[in-house]
C-alpha angles and dihedrals in degrees: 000000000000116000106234125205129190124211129201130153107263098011079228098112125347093039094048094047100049092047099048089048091043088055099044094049085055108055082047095069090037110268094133092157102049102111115210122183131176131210139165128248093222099019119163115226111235098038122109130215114272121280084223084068100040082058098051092050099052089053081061105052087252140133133205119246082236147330100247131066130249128204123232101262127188087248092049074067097046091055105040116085090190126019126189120201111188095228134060084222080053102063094042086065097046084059102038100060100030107048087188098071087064110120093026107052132091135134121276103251091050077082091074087032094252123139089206108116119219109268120243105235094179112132081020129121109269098255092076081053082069097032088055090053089045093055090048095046100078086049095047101047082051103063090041086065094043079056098053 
């Protein structure tokens, strides 16, 4: 199975999410062995994801790949067969400064053929916390059947 990787900016909200609800899809239509991870492209060591999301996760019998967060490394790249930034700026940056993610990078919601980037709903009620998982999850149930 490919190793996906999700890229934010922070790896603090939309990363994590995504991440957490990929792997959870997929375990539920038996792609137990499918690794996922998430990063930031300018994540501070030390931070930790956002409670917010630790919250929203837990509403949705989730759990979060970790607490901490984890910046975007050229191995992280290495490693990854398919990589998914939530913006389309994003993912301008990502290849722009590591030549190596060309040919298996794109934004999340290119999956559904939509240009719409994923929102940021970091310093936002919680509620755009949920709103942000609920936009992802067709795309990522989506990939997860593309996976199967």
């Amino acid at each position: 199975m490919p190793r996906v990787l999700f890229v934010c900016s922070s790896d603090r909200t939309r990363a994590p999410l995504a991440a957490a609800l990929f792997q959870k899809t997929a375990a539920q239509e038996g792609l137990d062995d499918c690794p996922c991870d998430s990063a930031g492209l300018r994540a501070q060591h030390g931070q930790h994801i956002a409670p917010e999301v630790e919250k929203v996760l837990a509403e949705r019998g989730l759990e979060p790949r970790r607490l901490g967060v984890q910046l975007l490394t050229p191995k992280l790249i290495k490693s990854s067969e398919l990589i998914l930034c939530m913006t389309s700026n994003q993912e301008k940056e990502l290849l722009t400064r590591f030549v190596s993610a060309r040919n298996k990078t794109r934004t999340l919601m290119s999956i559904l053929r939509e240009e719409t980037d994923v929102f940021d709903p970091n310093h936002l009620p919680l509620e755009k916390f949920r709103a942000c998982l609920d936009m992802m999850e067709p795309a990522i149930r989506e990939l997860v059947q593309r996976l199967l």
